[in-house]
mmCIF file of C-alpha atoms in Angstrom:
data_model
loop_
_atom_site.group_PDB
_atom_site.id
_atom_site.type_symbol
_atom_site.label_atom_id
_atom_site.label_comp_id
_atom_site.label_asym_id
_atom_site.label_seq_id
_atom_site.Cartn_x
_atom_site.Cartn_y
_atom_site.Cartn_z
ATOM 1 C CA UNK A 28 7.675 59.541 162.725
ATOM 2 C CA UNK A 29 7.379 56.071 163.582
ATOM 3 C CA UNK A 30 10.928 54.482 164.399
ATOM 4 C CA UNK A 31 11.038 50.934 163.576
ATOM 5 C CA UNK A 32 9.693 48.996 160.674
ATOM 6 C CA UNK A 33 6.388 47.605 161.655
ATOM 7 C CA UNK A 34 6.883 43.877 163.306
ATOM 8 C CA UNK A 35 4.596 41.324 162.492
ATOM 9 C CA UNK A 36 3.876 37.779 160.873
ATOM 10 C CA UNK A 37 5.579 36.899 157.686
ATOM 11 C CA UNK A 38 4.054 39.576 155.045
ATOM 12 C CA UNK A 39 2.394 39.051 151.938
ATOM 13 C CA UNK A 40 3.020 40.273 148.589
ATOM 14 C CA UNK A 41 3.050 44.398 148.983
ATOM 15 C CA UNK A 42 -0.821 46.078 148.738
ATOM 16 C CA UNK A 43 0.792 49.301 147.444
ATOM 17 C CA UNK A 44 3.911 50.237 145.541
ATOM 18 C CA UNK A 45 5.439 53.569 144.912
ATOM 19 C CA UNK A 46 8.002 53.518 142.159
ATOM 20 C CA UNK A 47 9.985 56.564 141.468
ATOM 21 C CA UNK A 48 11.875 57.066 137.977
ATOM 22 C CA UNK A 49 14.816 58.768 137.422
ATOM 23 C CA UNK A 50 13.484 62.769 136.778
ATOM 24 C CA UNK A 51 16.750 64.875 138.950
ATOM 25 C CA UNK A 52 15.032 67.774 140.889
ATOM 26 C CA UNK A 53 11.588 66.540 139.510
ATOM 27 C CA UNK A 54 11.869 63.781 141.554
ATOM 28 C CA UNK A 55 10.870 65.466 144.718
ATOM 29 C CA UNK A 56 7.417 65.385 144.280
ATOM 30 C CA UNK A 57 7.331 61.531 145.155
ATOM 31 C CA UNK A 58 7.156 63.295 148.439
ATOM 32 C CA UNK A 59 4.233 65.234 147.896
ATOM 33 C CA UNK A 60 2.539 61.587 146.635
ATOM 34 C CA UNK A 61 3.536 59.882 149.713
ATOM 35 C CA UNK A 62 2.148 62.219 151.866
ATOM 36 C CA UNK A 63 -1.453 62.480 150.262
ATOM 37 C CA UNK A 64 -1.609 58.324 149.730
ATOM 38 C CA UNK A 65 -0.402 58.508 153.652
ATOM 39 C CA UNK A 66 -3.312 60.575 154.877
ATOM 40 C CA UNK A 67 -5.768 58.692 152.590
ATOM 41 C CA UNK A 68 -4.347 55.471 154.481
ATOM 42 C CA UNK A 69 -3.254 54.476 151.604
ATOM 43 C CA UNK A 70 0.246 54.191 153.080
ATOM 44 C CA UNK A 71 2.575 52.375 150.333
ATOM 45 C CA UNK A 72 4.667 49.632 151.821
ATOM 46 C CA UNK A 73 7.334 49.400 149.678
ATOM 47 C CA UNK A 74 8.583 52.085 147.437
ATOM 48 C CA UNK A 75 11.390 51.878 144.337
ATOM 49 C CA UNK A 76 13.686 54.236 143.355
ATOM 50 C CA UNK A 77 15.905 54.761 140.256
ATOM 51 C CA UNK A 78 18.754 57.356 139.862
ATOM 52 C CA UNK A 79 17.522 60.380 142.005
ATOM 53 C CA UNK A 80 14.564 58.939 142.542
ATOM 54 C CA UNK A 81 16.317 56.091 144.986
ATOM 55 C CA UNK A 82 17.691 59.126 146.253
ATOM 56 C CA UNK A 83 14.400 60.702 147.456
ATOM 57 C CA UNK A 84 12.720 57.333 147.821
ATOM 58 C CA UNK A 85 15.111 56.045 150.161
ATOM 59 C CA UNK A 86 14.553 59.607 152.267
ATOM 60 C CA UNK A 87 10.570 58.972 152.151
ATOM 61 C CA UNK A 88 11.379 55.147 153.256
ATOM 62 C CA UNK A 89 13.190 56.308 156.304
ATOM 63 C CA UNK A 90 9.827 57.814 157.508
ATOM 64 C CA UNK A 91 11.056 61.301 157.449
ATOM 65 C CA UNK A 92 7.784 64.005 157.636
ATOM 66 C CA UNK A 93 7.492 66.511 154.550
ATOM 67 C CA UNK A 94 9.527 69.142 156.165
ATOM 68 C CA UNK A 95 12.509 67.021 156.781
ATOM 69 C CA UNK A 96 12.825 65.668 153.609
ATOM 70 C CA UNK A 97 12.412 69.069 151.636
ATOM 71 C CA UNK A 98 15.275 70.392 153.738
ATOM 72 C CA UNK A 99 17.256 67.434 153.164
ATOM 73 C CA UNK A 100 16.809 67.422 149.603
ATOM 74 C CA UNK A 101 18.079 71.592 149.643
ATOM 75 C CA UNK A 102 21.151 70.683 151.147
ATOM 76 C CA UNK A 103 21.652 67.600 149.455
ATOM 77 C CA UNK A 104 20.659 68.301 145.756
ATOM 78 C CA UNK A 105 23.031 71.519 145.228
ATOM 79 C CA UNK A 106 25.420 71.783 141.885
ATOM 80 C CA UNK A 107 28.666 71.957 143.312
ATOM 81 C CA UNK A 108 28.422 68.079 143.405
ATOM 82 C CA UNK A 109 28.749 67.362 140.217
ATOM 83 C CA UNK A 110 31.477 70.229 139.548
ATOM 84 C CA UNK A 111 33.972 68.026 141.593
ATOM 85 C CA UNK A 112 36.363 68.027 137.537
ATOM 86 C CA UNK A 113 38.693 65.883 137.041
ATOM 87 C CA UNK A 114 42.062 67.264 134.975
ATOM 88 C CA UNK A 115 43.194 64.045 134.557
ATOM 89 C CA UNK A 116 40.290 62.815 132.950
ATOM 90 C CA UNK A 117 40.787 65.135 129.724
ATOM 91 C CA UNK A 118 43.949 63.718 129.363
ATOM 92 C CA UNK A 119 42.888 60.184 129.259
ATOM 93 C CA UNK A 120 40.583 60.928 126.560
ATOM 94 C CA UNK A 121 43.258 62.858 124.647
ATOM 95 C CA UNK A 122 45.817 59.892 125.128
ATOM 96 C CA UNK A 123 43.912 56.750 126.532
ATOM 97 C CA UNK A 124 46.582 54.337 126.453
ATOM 98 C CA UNK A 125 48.974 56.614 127.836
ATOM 99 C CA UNK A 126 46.702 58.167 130.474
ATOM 100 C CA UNK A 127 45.268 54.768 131.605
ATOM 101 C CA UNK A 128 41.670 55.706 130.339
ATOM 102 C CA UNK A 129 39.803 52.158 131.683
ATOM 103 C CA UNK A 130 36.192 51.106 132.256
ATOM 104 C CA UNK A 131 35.802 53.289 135.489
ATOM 105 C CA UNK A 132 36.355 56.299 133.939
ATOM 106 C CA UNK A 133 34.764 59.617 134.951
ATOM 107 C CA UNK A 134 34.653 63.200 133.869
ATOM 108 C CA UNK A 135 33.579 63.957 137.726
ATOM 109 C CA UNK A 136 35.127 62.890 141.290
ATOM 110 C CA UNK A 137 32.150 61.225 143.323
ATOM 111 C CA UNK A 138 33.768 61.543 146.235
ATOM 112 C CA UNK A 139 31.403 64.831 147.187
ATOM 113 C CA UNK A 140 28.445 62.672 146.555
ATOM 114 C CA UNK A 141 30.112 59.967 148.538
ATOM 115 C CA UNK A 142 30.361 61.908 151.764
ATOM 116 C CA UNK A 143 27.311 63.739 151.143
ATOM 117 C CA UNK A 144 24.875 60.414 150.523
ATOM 118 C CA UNK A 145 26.609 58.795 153.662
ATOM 119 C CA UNK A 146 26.637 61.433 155.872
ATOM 120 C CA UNK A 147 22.740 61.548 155.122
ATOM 121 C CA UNK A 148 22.132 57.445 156.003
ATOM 122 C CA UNK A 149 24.740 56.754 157.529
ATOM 123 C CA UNK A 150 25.540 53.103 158.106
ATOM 124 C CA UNK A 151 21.215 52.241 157.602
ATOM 125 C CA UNK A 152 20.643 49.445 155.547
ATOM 126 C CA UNK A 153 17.973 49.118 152.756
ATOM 127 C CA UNK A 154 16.499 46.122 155.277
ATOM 128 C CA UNK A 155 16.271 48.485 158.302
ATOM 129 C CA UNK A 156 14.408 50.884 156.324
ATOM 130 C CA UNK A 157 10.664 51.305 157.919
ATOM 131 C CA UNK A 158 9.397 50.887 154.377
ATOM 132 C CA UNK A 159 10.655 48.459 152.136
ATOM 133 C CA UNK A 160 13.280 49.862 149.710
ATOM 134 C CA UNK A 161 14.537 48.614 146.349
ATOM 135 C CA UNK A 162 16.824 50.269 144.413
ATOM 136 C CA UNK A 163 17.175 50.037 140.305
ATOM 137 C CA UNK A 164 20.403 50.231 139.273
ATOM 138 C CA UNK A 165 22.396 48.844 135.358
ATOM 139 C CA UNK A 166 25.048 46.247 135.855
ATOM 140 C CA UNK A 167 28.058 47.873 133.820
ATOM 141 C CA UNK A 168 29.554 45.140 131.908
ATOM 142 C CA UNK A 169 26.359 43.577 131.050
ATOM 143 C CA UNK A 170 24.055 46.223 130.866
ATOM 144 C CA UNK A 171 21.229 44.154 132.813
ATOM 145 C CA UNK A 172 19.103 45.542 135.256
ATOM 146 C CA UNK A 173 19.861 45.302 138.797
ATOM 147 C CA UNK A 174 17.559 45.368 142.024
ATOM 148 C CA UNK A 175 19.307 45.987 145.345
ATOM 149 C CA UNK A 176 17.209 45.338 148.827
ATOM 150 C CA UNK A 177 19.620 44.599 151.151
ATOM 151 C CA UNK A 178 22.659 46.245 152.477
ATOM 152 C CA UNK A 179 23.802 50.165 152.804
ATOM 153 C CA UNK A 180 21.743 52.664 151.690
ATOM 154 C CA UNK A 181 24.374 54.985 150.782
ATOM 155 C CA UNK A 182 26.154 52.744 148.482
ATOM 156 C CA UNK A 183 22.967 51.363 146.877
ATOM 157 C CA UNK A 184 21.830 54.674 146.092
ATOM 158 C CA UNK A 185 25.289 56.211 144.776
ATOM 159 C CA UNK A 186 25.363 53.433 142.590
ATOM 160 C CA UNK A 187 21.658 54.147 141.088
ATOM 161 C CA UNK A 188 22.676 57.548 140.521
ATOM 162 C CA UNK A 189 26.159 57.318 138.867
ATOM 163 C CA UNK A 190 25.543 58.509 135.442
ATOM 164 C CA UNK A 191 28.524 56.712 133.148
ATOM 165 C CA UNK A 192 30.996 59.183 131.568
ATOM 166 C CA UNK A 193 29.986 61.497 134.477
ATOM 167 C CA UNK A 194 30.553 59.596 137.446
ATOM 168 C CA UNK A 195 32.804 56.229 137.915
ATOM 169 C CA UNK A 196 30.622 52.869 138.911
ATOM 170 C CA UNK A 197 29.996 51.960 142.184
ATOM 171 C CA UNK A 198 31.452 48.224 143.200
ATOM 172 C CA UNK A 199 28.925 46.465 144.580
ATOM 173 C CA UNK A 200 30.042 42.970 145.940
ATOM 174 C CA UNK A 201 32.354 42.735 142.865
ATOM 175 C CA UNK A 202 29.960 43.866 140.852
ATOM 176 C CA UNK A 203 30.457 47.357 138.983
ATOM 177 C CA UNK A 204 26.842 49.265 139.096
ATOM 178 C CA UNK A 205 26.025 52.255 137.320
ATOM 179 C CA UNK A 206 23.020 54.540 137.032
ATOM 180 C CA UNK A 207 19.549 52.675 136.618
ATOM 181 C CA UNK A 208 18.517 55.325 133.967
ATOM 182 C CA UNK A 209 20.524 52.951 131.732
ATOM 183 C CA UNK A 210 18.602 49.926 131.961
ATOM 184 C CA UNK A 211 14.787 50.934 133.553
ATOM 185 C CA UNK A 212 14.282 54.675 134.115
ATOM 186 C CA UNK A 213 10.991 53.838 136.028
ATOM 187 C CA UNK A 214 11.736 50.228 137.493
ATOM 188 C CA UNK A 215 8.111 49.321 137.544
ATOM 189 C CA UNK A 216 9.146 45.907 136.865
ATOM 190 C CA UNK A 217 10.793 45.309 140.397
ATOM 191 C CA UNK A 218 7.235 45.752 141.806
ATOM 192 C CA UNK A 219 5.638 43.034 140.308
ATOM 193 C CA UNK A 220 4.859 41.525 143.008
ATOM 194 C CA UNK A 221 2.818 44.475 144.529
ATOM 195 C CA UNK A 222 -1.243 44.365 143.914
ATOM 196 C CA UNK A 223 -0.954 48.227 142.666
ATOM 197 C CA UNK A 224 1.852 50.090 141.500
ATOM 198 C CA UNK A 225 1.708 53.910 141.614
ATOM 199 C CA UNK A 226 4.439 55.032 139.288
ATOM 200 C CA UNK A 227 5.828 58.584 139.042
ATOM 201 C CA UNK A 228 7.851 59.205 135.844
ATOM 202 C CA UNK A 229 9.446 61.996 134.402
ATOM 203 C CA UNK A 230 9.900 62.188 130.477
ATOM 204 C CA UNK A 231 12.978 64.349 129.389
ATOM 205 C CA UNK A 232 12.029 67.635 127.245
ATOM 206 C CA UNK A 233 13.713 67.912 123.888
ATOM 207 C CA UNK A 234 15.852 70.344 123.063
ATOM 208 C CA UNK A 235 14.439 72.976 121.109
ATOM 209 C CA UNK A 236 17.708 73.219 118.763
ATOM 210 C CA UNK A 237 20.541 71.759 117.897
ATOM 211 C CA UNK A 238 23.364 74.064 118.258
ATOM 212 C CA UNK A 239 26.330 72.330 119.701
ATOM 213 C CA UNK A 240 27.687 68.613 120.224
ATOM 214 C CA UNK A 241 26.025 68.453 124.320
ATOM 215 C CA UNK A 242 22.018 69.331 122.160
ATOM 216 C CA UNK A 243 22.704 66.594 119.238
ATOM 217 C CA UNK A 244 23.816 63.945 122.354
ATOM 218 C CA UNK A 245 21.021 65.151 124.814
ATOM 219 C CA UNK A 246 18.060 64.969 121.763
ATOM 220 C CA UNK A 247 19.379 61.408 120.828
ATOM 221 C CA UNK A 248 19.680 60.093 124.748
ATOM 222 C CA UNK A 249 16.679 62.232 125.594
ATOM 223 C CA UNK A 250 14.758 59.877 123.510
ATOM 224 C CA UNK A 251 16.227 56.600 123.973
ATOM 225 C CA UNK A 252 15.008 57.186 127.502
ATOM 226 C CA UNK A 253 11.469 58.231 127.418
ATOM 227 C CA UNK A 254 11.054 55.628 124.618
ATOM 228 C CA UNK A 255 12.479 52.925 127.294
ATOM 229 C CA UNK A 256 10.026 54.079 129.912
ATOM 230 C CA UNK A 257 7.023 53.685 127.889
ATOM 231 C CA UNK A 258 8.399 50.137 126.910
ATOM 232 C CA UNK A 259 8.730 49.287 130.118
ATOM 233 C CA UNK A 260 5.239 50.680 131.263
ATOM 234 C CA UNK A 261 3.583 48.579 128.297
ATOM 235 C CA UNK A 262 5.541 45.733 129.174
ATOM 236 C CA UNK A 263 4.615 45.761 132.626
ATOM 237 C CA UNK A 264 0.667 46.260 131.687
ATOM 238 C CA UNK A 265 1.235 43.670 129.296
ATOM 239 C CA UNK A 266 2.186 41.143 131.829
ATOM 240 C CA UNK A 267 -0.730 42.012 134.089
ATOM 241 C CA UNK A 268 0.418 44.415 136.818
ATOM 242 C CA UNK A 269 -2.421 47.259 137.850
ATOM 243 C CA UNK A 270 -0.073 50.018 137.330
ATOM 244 C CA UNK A 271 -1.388 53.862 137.883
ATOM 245 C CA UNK A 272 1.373 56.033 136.081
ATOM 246 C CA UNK A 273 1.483 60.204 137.163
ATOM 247 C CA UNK A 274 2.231 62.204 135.097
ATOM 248 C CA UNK A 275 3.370 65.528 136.301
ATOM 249 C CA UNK A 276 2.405 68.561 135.103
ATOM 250 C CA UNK A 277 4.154 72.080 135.718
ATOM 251 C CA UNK A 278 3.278 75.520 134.731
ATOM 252 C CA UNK A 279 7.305 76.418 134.577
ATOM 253 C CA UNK A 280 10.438 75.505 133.609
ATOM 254 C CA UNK A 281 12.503 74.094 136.471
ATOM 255 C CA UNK A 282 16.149 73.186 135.691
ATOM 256 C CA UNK A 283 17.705 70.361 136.939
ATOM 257 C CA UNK A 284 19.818 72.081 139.813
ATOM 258 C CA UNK A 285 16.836 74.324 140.532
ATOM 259 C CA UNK A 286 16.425 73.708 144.329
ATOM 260 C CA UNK A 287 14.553 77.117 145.247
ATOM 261 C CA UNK A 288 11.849 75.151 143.107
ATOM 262 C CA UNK A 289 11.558 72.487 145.483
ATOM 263 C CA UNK A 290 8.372 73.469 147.338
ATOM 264 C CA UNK A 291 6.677 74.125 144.020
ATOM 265 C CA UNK A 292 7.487 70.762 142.947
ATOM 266 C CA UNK A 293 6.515 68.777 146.360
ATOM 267 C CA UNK A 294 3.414 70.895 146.217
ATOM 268 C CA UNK A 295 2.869 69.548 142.596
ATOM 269 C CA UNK A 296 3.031 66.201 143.663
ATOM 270 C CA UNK A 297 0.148 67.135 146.353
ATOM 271 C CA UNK A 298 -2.324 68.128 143.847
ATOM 272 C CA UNK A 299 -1.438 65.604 141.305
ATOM 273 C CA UNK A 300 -2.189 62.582 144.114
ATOM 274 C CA UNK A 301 -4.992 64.257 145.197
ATOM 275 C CA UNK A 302 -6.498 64.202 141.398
ATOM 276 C CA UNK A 303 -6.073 60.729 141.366
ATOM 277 C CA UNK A 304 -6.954 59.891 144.636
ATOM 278 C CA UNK A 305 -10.032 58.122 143.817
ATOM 279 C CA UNK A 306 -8.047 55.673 141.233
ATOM 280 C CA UNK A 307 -5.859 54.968 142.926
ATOM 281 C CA UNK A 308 -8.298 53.489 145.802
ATOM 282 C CA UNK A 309 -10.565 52.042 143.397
ATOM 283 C CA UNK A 310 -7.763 50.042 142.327
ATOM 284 C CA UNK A 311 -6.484 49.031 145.870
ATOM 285 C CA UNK A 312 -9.887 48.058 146.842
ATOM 286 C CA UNK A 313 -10.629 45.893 143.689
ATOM 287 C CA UNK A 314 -7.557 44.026 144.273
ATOM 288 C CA UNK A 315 -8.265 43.299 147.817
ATOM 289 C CA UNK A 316 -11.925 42.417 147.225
ATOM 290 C CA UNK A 317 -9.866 39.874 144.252
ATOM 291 C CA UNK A 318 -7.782 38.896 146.531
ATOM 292 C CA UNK A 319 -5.505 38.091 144.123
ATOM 293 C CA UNK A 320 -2.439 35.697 144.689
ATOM 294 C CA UNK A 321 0.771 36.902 142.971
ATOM 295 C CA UNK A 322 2.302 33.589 141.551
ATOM 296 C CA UNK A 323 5.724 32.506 142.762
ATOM 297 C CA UNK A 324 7.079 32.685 139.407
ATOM 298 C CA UNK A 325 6.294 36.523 139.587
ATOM 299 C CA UNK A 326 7.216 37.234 142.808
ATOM 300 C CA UNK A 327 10.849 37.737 142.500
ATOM 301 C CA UNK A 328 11.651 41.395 141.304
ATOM 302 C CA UNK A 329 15.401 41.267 141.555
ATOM 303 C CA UNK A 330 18.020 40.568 139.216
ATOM 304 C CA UNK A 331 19.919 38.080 140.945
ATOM 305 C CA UNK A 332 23.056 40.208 141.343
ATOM 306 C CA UNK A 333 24.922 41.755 144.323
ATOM 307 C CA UNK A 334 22.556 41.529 147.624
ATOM 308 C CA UNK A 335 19.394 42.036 145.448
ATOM 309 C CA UNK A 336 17.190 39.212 146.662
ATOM 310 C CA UNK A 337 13.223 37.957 146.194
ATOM 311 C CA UNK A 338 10.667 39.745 148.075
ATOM 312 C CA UNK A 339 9.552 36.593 149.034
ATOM 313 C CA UNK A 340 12.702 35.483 150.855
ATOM 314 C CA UNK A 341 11.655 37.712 153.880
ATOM 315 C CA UNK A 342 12.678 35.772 157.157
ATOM 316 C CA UNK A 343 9.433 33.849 158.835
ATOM 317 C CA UNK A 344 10.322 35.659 162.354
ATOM 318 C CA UNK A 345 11.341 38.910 161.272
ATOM 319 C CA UNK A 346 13.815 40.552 163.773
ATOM 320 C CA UNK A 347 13.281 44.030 165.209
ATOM 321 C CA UNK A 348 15.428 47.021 163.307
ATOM 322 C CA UNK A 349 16.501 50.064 164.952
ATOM 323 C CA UNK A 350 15.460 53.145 164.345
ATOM 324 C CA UNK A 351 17.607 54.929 162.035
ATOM 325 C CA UNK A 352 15.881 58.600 160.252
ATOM 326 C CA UNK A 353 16.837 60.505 157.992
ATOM 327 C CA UNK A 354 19.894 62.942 159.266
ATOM 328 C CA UNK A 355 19.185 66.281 158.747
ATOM 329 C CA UNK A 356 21.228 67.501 155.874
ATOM 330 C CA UNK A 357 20.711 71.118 156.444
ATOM 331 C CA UNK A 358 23.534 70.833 159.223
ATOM 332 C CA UNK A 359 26.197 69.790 156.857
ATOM 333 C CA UNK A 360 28.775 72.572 156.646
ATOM 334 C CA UNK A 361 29.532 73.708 153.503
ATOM 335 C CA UNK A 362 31.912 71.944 151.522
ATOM 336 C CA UNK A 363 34.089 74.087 149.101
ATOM 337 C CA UNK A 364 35.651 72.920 145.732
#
């Protein structure tokens, strides 16, 4: 594992982009990707994340090797996190004026997912990653998507993955940030500077009935969201980005909390990048042979918001950043409810 980002002259736009959607467990098998496109030397340098897949991106950015980061995601993607209740947050919706119900409500107490994201990173910043990181996330008041690529990892991606109703919003420089599912479940758009995008997303199954009030609101969200990520994959074609989109394909049902599935699901990333292996190089080689220049006008990915910034503002000396993996999240004791 290499342990600082890769010093050089001022870089160009990025050759390769991974971009990760939001897909919970699924979302693993970004690894798997990496790993073949690494060994190919097709090494992306930069990845983007949305909702757990910032979570797993941001693991894969640190430089941490297959095993690491499947034992990391065990320990880190377990269901007692988002069991944390809160009893005061039935009463708020019973009696909202009374109870103080307010825009940064929550059914769930993040603070579990707090400790657990920052005992993983630490104090690492998105700019001391060795691979580029940006992370999607949906401004709350405006609803307006929201690039972060500078400043704590940990807080950047709590805030990608804090679902509303479920989990409270995550300030970010005065700004209140909540899941990137919201706006841009596979943030394709915040690579469009890159020459090639590889992008991983997961569409949400239906429900096969409609049985209780949780089915009705999952078929109608369920929807919204894979009809958002095709938009935004057309959009992004539309505009002229070479985009490669995976689609995964299991053989089982693997539920959202499912982490004995985890090695099935890295594994199914494997073969899936190795089927389109040869794409995927074709297009990397036709768009260095084009040597295509990505206009300036294009070249900022970011939402201007919080510390979300152009890729092209990158210092002209860039200054050497430590070397800060992945912790191993296997160690953490267990915490109970």
């Amino acid at each position: 594992m290499k342990s600082r980002r890769p010093a050089g002259s001022r870089p160009g736009p990025p050759r390769l982009a991974l971009v990760i959607g939001s897909g919970g467990v699924r979302s693993i098998a970004a690894a798997g990707v990496a790993q073949v496109l690494q060994a190919a030397g097709l090494r992306p340098d930069l990845i983007v994340g949305c909702s757990s897949g910032a979570l797993f991106g941001a693991a894969i950015a640190t430089g941490a090797g297959s095993d690491e980061t499947l034992r990391a995601a065990t320990a880190f993607w377990r269901p007692e996190l988002t069991e944390q209740r809160r009893w005061r947050a039935y009463l708020q919706m019973l009696l909202p004026r009374l109870a103080g119900f307010d825009a940064d409500f929550s059914l769930r107490d993040d603070r579990l997912i707090a400790g657990t994201v920052h005992t993983a990173f630490g104090d690492l910043r998105l700019e001391e990653l060795q691979t580029p990181l940006r992370v999607a996330a949906t401004d709350a008041a405006s609803g307006e998507p929201v690039v972060l690529s500078r400043g704590p990892v940990a807080e950047a991606v709590r805030a990608s993955m804090a679902l509303p109703f479920l989990f409270p919003p995550v300030n970010v420089d005065g700004r209140r940030l909540v899941d990137g599912v919201v706006s841009d479940p596979l943030p394709v758009s915040a690579a469009c500077d890159a020459q090639v995008v590889v992008a991983l997303g997961f569409a949400g199954a239906m429900p096969r009935r409609i049985d209780r009030p949780s089915r009705l609101f999952a078929q109608a969200s369920t929807a919204l969201t894979n009809n958002l990520m095709r938009a935004r994959l057309d959009a992004a074609r539309a505009a002229g980005q070479r985009v490669l989109n995976l689609e995964l394909t299991l053989t089982r049902h693997v539920g959202l909390w499912q982490t004995d599935a985890l090695p099935y699901l890295f594994d199914a990333g494997v073969r899936l990048a190795q089927s389109r292996l040869p794409e995927i190089a074709a297009l990397v080689d036709a768009a260095g042979a084009r040597g295509r220049a990505v206009p300036r006008e294009r070249a900022d990915p970011s939402v201007a918001a919080g510390r979300a910034e152009p890729a092209e503002a990158a210092p002209t000396e860039p200054a050497a950043f430590r070397a800060l993996p992945l912790r191993a999240l296997h160690e953490l004791p267990h915490v109970s409810r």
